[in-house]
CSV table of C-alpha atoms in Angstrom, one decimal:
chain,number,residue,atom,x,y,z
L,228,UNK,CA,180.4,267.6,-50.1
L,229,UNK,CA,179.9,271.5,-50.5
L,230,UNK,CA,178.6,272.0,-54.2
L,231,UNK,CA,180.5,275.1,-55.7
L,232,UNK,CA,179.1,277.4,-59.0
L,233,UNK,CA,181.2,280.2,-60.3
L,234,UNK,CA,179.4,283.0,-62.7
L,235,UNK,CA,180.3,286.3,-64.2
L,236,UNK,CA,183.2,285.5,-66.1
L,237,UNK,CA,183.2,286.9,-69.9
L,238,UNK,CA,185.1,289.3,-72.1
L,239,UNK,CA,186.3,292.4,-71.4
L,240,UNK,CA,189.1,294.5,-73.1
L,241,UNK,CA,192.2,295.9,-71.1
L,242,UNK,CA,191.1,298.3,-68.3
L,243,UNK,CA,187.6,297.3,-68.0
L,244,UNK,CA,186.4,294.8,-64.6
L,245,UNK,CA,184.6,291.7,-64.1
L,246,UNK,CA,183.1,290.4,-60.5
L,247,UNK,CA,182.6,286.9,-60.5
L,248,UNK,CA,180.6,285.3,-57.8
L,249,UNK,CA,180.7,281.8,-56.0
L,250,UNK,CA,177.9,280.0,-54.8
L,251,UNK,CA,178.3,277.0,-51.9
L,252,UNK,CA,175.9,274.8,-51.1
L,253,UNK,CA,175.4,274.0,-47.3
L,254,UNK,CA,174.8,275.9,-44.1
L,255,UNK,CA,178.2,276.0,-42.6
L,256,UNK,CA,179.4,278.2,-44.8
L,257,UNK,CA,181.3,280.6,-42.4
L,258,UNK,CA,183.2,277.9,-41.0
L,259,UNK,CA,185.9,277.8,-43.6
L,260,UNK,CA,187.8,279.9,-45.6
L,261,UNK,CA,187.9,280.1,-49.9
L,262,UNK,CA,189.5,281.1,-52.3
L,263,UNK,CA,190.1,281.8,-56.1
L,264,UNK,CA,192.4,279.9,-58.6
L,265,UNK,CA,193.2,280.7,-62.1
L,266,UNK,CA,194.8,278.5,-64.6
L,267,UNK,CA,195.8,280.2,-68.2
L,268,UNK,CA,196.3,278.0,-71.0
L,269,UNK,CA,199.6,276.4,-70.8
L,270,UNK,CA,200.3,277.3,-67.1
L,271,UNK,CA,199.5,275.3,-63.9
L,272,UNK,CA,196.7,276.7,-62.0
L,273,UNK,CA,197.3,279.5,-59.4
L,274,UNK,CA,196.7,281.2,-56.1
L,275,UNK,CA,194.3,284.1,-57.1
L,276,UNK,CA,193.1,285.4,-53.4
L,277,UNK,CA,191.8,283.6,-50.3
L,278,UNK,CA,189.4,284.7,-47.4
L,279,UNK,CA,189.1,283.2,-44.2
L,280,UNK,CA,185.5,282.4,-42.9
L,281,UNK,CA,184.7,285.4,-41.1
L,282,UNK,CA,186.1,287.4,-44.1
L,283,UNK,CA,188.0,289.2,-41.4
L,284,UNK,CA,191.5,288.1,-42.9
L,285,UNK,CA,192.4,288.5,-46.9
L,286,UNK,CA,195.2,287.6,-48.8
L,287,UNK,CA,196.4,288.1,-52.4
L,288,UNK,CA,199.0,287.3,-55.2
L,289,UNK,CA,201.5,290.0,-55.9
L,290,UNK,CA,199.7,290.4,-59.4
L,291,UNK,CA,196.5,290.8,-58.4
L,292,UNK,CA,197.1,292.9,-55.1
L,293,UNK,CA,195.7,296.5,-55.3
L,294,UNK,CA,193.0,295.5,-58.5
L,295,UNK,CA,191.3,292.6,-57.4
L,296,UNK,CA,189.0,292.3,-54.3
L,297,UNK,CA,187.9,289.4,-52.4
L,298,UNK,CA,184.7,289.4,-50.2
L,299,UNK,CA,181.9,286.9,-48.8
L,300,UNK,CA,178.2,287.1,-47.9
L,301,UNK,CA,178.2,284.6,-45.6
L,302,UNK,CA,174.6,285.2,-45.1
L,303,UNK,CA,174.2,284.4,-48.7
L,304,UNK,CA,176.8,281.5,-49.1
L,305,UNK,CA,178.4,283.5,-51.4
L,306,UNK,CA,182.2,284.8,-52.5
L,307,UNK,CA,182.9,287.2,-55.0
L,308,UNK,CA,186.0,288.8,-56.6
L,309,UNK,CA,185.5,292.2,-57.7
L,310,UNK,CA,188.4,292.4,-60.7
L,311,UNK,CA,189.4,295.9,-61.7
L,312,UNK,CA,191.8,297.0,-64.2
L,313,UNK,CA,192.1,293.8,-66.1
L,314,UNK,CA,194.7,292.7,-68.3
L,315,UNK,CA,195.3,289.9,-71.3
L,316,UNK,CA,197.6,288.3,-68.1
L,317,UNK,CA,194.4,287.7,-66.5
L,318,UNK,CA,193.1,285.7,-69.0
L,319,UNK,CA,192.5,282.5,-67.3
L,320,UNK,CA,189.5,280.1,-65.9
L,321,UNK,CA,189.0,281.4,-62.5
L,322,UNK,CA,188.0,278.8,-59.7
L,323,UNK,CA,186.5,279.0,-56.4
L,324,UNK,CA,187.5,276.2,-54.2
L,325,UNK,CA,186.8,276.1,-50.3
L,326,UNK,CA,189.7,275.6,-47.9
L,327,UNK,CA,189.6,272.4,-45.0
L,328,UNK,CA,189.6,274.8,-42.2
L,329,UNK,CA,189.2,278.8,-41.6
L,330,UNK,CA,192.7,279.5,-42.4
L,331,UNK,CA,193.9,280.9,-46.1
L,332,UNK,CA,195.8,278.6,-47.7
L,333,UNK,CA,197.7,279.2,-51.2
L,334,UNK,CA,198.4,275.8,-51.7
L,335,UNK,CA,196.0,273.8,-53.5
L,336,UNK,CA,196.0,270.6,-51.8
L,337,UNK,CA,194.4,272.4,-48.3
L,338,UNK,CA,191.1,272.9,-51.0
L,339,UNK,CA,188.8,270.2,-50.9
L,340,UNK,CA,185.9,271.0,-53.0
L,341,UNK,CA,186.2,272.8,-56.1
L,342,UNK,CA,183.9,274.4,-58.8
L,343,UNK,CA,183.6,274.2,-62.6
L,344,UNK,CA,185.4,277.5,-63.2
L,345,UNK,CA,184.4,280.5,-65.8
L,346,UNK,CA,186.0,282.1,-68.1
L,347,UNK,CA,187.8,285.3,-67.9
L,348,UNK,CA,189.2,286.7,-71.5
L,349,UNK,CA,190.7,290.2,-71.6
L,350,UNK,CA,191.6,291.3,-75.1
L,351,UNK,CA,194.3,294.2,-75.5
């Protein structure tokens, strides 16, 4: 089981940016792809962006597309998401989750290991 830590959420106000970074346990970390979820309060979690394990391949929600960043380190085990531009409609726990296989997935039943999530607050 790959062991997943998120870091670098906090609170920012409207405009400013956050990059939060994943952490995986393991040493076959290039061999799948990840992504990041959000789930605001009320709302059922969602597809944030996903990367396939070469980081070749991206893909993004229509709300995050052209502010938000995905990349990975693979030499590090690592995923970030550089988030730029934020607004309260980002307000959410972000998680990083890794996907089965190397292909992106927005669905969250292809995700098999999850993290604890961090929190992302943007006040107006």
């Amino acid at each position: 089981q790959v062991q997943l830590v998120e870091s670098g959420g906090g609170m920012v106000q409207t405009g400013g940016s956050l990059r939060l970074s994943c952490a995986a346990s393991g040493r076959t970390f290039s061999s799948y792809a990840m992504a990041w979820f959000r789930q605001a309060p009320g709302k059922e979690r969602e597809f944030v962006a996903g990367i396939s394990g070469s980081g070749t391949n991206k893909r993004y929600a229509d709300s995050v597309r052209g502010r938000f960043t995905i990349s990975r380190d693979n030499a590090k085990n690592t995923m970030y998401l550089q988030m730029n531009n934020l607004s309260p409609e980002d307000t959410a726990v972000y998680y990083c989750a890794k996907d089965r296989d190397l292909l992106i997935s927005s669905r969250e039943g292809e995700y098999d290991s999850w993290g604890q999530g961090t929190q992302v607050t943007v006040s107006s």
